[in-house]
Structures are given as structure tokens and as C-alpha cells.
Amino acid sequence: MTETSTRPRVLSGMQPSGESLHLGNYLGALVNWVKSQDDYEALFFIPDMHAITVPQDPAELRERTRKTAAQYIAGGIDVHKSTLFVQSHVPEHAQLAWVLNCITGFGEASRMTQFKDKTAKGGAESASVGLFTYPMLMAADILLYRPHGVPVGDDQRQHVELSRDLAKRFNHRFGETFVIPEAFIPAEGARIYDLQNPTSKMSKSASGPGGLINLMDDPKITAKRIKSAVTDAETVIAHDRESKPGVTNLLEILSTLTGKPVDVLVAEYDGKMYGHLKVDVADAVVSRLEPIRARTLELLADPAELDRLLAHGAAKARAIAAGTLADVYDKVGFLPPLGPVD
Ligand code: ATP
Ligand code: LTN
């Protein structure tokens, strides 16, 4: 107990919105979460409340929430070291989000790029208000636990920035309450690109499945997708995001998986063909992901045990979250409720 409380804290989460986590989620986020567990008191959660900002099938959401938890564990999250929980099991997230909504400017929220991106096609009229207030719920997720770091991929930078602004604003108006969190963004793997469209980030919501590597895909499909990755009409293996985005993406994936710097890889592939690089990337990805897939399936075979682990995590998380929320409610001037009366 005393051991964990002296370490700085990190917290992060990934939405249970797809059939599986993908290689971008794994290399951009999960690998760093796993590394952080030894040096930090770490909390990892499944933001199911964020998932319903867009329509979800209820039975599917429940399944995906368990599946996401299983992938965290199979990918290396150790439930004995870290706290693993589901967002909706800790009601303080929604409660703090309301208070943060009330100190966020409408203009400030309107400038968040995720809402603009996600409504670019269908228009803001048909989007939910939940999607608009997504960043304030995310700020609540973070600030409740007073973490020092938030390990995420590059695309989450603006959200962490808003959390910092809201923490500073609250502290300034109501007195020191929140720790100002920092985004921990990896130097390598922060942005993995779609294999078919290597100028767009790899994403669950990509236009076609060909560019996506899922942790739960059959290894044969994974290898095939990598071997069919879009490259360019040249033959030289070089790192150049502008003119060779496809080859550059493959080099970065290999570098992150092998730990070899990109320039060392470029030297090793001197005189070799794109096909060689693709075979090596496919082997490296498959050998890393296959045990994770197998372990995920094992964990999913015992949903009662997974639910028990998540209940245990939620109790640990609530013990922290309740303290912060009580402090916030007091500072904003809410009348404390009396205990039971007759
Ligand atoms: P969506 O399809 O809704 O955009 P997503 O696939 O981008 O989803 P998220 O749930 O938004 O995934 O992201 C979970 C975590 O994975 C975040 O920390 C995010 O920064 C990271 N991440 C997502 N995509 C990539 C990527 N292509 N490269 C590196 N990191 C990524
Ligand atoms: N928006 C994040 C998921 C998320 C999150 C968080 C990440 C919700 N709340 C708090 C870190 C901390 C995403 O990855 N899409």
C-alpha cells in the first residue's frame, strides 16, 4: 500500500468501440502502458461511456468491453501491479464531468478537432451532445485520479491539453485541487498509418479493412495485409514520410517491434527489395501479436473471472475517485448531503 502510494501515477484508456484493438493502439499506447507499470502506480480503464457518444449495439458493447479488458491483460497489463476497471463502474467520472462541463467555454469545446473530424461527413446536426462533451468526460477521467502522466498516441494530445487547461482553471478559481497532467507520447510508434492509405492514421473507423491490422485477426490475414501494403513505384528502402509514406510506415513498425533504430534498419536493407522488408515486418508483427490473440481467447473463455477482476479494479479506482469528487463538490459549494435521516 505505502509502496504504491509513493510512486507517481499514470492513467489511460482505449474505447471498446471495435471488434479488436489494432496495431496502432498496441504500438501507440498499450506497449507504453505495459512499460509504465514498474515505475508508476498505473490505472487503465475501458471508456465505455465514451463509446456510447456514437450509437452502439448494447449486447455488442458489453462483449467488446470484456474483450478490450482481455486484450489489455493479454498485451501485458498485470492486474496485480495496475488497476484495471470499466469507466461506467465508477460513477464519479460522470459526476466530475458535469462540473467540468460547467467551467468549459462553449467556444473552447467547439474548437476540439475530434468533434469536427467525426462530424465532417454527417454534419454536427445529427451528432449527439455526448460527442460534443466527450473531451470534458475525458478530462474528468484523468483529473479524478490526479495522475502525472497520460500515456496516449499523438492524436490525443489536444484532449490532454484541454484537461490541463481545465485543471488549472479549477485550481485557480476554487483552490489547489488537481494535478496538472502531462501527455506521455512515445517517440516511436506514436502514429501508425493505414497500410492501404499510408497518409491516414490506422484507425478502427478506417474506410476499408485492408489497411488495418487487428490484434484478433487470424495471423494469415495479418501477414497477407502487410505483404499487400501500398508502397511506391521506386525500389529504394528509405525513410521519408513525404515521398515514401508506405515504406516509412513499415520501417517504423519494424523499428518499434525490434527496438532497432530506423537508420540501422535502412542500412541493413540497403540493396534489398520491398518484398524482403514486407516479409520481415509480417514475421515481426505476427510473432508479437499471435500470443496476445491466443491469451485473449483464453481469458474470454472465462468471463466470470474477467468480471471479477474488473469489479476488484473498480473498487480500487472508486477509493481514489470518491475522495477527489468529495473535494470538488465541497470546493464548488455543494451542500453536503446528510446521512440517512428518519
Ligand atoms: P477511432 O477509429 O474511433 O478513431 P482509434 O482506432 O483511433 O479509434 P482510439 O480508441 O481513439 O482508437 O485510441 C486508443 C489509443 O490508441 C489512443 O491512445 C490513441 O492515441 C492510440 N492510437 C490510435 N490509433 C493510433 C495509431 N494509428 N497510431 C498510434 N497510436 C494510435
Ligand atoms: N479518447 C481516448 C480514450 C480515453 C482516454 C481517457 C485516454 C477516454 N478517456 C482518459 C486517456 C485518458 C482515445 O484513446 N480515443
PDB file of N, CA and C and ligand atoms in Angstrom, residues 11-15 25 33 45 47 50 87 114 118 134 137-139 141-142 150-152 155-156 159-160 204, ligand 2:
ATOM      1  N   LEU A  11      -2.448   7.210 -15.976  1.00  0.00           N
ATOM      2  CA  LEU A  11      -3.783   6.673 -16.260  1.00  0.00           C
ATOM      3  C   LEU A  11      -4.056   6.763 -17.757  1.00  0.00           C
ATOM      4  N   SER A  12      -4.690   5.734 -18.307  1.00  0.00           N
ATOM      5  CA  SER A  12      -5.099   5.823 -19.709  1.00  0.00           C
ATOM      6  C   SER A  12      -6.219   4.827 -20.012  1.00  0.00           C
ATOM      7  N   GLY A  13      -6.817   4.979 -21.197  1.00  0.00           N
ATOM      8  CA  GLY A  13      -7.894   4.082 -21.615  1.00  0.00           C
ATOM      9  C   GLY A  13      -8.035   4.063 -23.133  1.00  0.00           C
ATOM     10  N   MET A  14      -8.681   3.005 -23.636  1.00  0.00           N
ATOM     11  CA  MET A  14      -8.975   2.899 -25.077  1.00  0.00           C
ATOM     12  C   MET A  14     -10.417   2.458 -25.235  1.00  0.00           C
ATOM     13  N   GLN A  15     -11.121   3.090 -26.138  1.00  0.00           N
ATOM     14  CA  GLN A  15     -12.543   2.796 -26.297  1.00  0.00           C
ATOM     15  C   GLN A  15     -12.799   1.360 -26.766  1.00  0.00           C
ATOM     16  N   ASN A  25      -3.177   1.040 -31.865  1.00  0.00           N
ATOM     17  CA  ASN A  25      -3.497   1.089 -30.426  1.00  0.00           C
ATOM     18  C   ASN A  25      -2.398   0.388 -29.630  1.00  0.00           C
ATOM     19  N   TRP A  33       1.939   1.568 -21.924  1.00  0.00           N
ATOM     20  CA  TRP A  33       1.240   1.313 -20.656  1.00  0.00           C
ATOM     21  C   TRP A  33       1.978   0.199 -19.914  1.00  0.00           C
ATOM     22  N   PHE A  45      -8.284   1.865 -17.871  1.00  0.00           N
ATOM     23  CA  PHE A  45      -9.722   1.612 -17.820  1.00  0.00           C
ATOM     24  C   PHE A  45     -10.298   1.518 -19.223  1.00  0.00           C
ATOM     25  N   PRO A  47     -13.142   2.980 -21.469  1.00  0.00           N
ATOM     26  CA  PRO A  47     -14.112   4.089 -21.505  1.00  0.00           C
ATOM     27  C   PRO A  47     -15.380   3.722 -22.279  1.00  0.00           C
ATOM     28  N   HIS A  50     -17.607   6.697 -23.114  1.00  0.00           N
ATOM     29  CA  HIS A  50     -17.198   7.410 -24.332  1.00  0.00           C
ATOM     30  C   HIS A  50     -17.704   6.687 -25.579  1.00  0.00           C
ATOM     31  N   GLN A  87     -15.071   2.215 -16.968  1.00  0.00           N
ATOM     32  CA  GLN A  87     -15.478   3.594 -16.627  1.00  0.00           C
ATOM     33  C   GLN A  87     -16.871   3.665 -15.993  1.00  0.00           C
ATOM     34  N   GLN A 114     -11.505  16.670 -32.657  1.00  0.00           N
ATOM     35  CA  GLN A 114     -12.135  15.357 -32.831  1.00  0.00           C
ATOM     36  C   GLN A 114     -13.612  15.499 -33.229  1.00  0.00           C
ATOM     37  N   LYS A 118     -15.114  14.061 -36.586  1.00  0.00           N
ATOM     38  CA  LYS A 118     -16.117  12.994 -36.574  1.00  0.00           C
ATOM     39  C   LYS A 118     -17.460  13.436 -37.131  1.00  0.00           C
ATOM     40  N   TYR A 134     -17.530  14.963 -25.136  1.00  0.00           N
ATOM     41  CA  TYR A 134     -16.541  13.884 -24.984  1.00  0.00           C
ATOM     42  C   TYR A 134     -15.255  14.371 -24.282  1.00  0.00           C
ATOM     43  N   LEU A 137     -15.591  14.756 -20.492  1.00  0.00           N
ATOM     44  CA  LEU A 137     -15.645  13.465 -19.789  1.00  0.00           C
ATOM     45  C   LEU A 137     -14.229  12.883 -19.711  1.00  0.00           C
ATOM     46  N   MET A 138     -13.486  13.037 -20.779  1.00  0.00           N
ATOM     47  CA  MET A 138     -12.105  12.529 -20.761  1.00  0.00           C
ATOM     48  C   MET A 138     -11.262  13.291 -19.731  1.00  0.00           C
ATOM     49  N   ALA A 139     -11.484  14.596 -19.625  1.00  0.00           N
ATOM     50  CA  ALA A 139     -10.755  15.383 -18.612  1.00  0.00           C
ATOM     51  C   ALA A 139     -11.128  14.872 -17.219  1.00  0.00           C
ATOM     52  N   ASP A 141     -12.093  11.810 -16.454  1.00  0.00           N
ATOM     53  CA  ASP A 141     -11.418  10.510 -16.289  1.00  0.00           C
ATOM     54  C   ASP A 141     -10.021  10.717 -15.715  1.00  0.00           C
ATOM     55  N   ILE A 142      -9.357  11.699 -16.298  1.00  0.00           N
ATOM     56  CA  ILE A 142      -7.953  11.917 -15.936  1.00  0.00           C
ATOM     57  C   ILE A 142      -7.852  12.594 -14.566  1.00  0.00           C
ATOM     58  N   VAL A 150      -0.272  10.781 -18.809  1.00  0.00           N
ATOM     59  CA  VAL A 150      -1.349  10.110 -19.538  1.00  0.00           C
ATOM     60  C   VAL A 150      -0.714   9.526 -20.814  1.00  0.00           C
ATOM     61  N   PRO A 151      -0.375   8.219 -20.809  1.00  0.00           N
ATOM     62  CA  PRO A 151       0.268   7.634 -21.986  1.00  0.00           C
ATOM     63  C   PRO A 151      -0.733   7.374 -23.113  1.00  0.00           C
ATOM     64  N   VAL A 152      -0.619   8.150 -24.179  1.00  0.00           N
ATOM     65  CA  VAL A 152      -1.544   8.050 -25.323  1.00  0.00           C
ATOM     66  C   VAL A 152      -0.756   8.245 -26.616  1.00  0.00           C
ATOM     67  N   ASP A 155      -2.584  11.451 -31.463  1.00  0.00           N
ATOM     68  CA  ASP A 155      -3.887  12.049 -31.773  1.00  0.00           C
ATOM     69  C   ASP A 155      -4.652  12.511 -30.531  1.00  0.00           C
ATOM     70  N   GLN A 156      -4.198  12.134 -29.346  1.00  0.00           N
ATOM     71  CA  GLN A 156      -4.908  12.518 -28.115  1.00  0.00           C
ATOM     72  C   GLN A 156      -4.317  13.754 -27.440  1.00  0.00           C
ATOM     73  N   HIS A 159      -6.708  16.582 -26.443  1.00  0.00           N
ATOM     74  CA  HIS A 159      -7.568  16.253 -25.312  1.00  0.00           C
ATOM     75  C   HIS A 159      -6.833  16.409 -23.982  1.00  0.00           C
ATOM     76  N   VAL A 160      -5.585  15.976 -23.957  1.00  0.00           N
ATOM     77  CA  VAL A 160      -4.833  16.100 -22.698  1.00  0.00           C
ATOM     78  C   VAL A 160      -4.567  17.581 -22.410  1.00  0.00           C
ATOM     79  N   LYS A 204      -9.799   2.206 -36.270  1.00  0.00           N
ATOM     80  CA  LYS A 204     -10.922   1.257 -36.331  1.00  0.00           C
ATOM     81  C   LYS A 204     -11.925   1.703 -37.367  1.00  0.00           C
TER      82      LYS A 204
HETATM   83  N1  LTN B   2     -10.144   9.473 -26.085  1.00  0.00           N
HETATM   84  C1  LTN B   2      -9.284   8.366 -25.756  1.00  0.00           C
HETATM   85  C2  LTN B   2      -9.887   7.388 -24.792  1.00  0.00           C
HETATM   86  C3  LTN B   2      -9.936   7.964 -23.441  1.00  0.00           C
HETATM   87  C4  LTN B   2      -8.813   8.279 -22.620  1.00  0.00           C
HETATM   88  C5  LTN B   2      -9.363   8.819 -21.431  1.00  0.00           C
HETATM   89  C6  LTN B   2      -7.428   8.171 -22.779  1.00  0.00           C
HETATM   90  C7  LTN B   2     -11.059   8.307 -22.748  1.00  0.00           C
HETATM   91  N2  LTN B   2     -10.713   8.815 -21.552  1.00  0.00           N
HETATM   92  C8  LTN B   2      -8.535   9.273 -20.389  1.00  0.00           C
HETATM   93  C9  LTN B   2      -6.622   8.617 -21.727  1.00  0.00           C
HETATM   94  C10 LTN B   2      -7.158   9.159 -20.555  1.00  0.00           C
HETATM   95  C11 LTN B   2      -8.928   7.626 -27.013  1.00  0.00           C
HETATM   96  O1  LTN B   2      -7.973   6.952 -26.985  1.00  0.00           O
HETATM   97  N3  LTN B   2      -9.679   7.735 -28.055  1.00  0.00           N
END
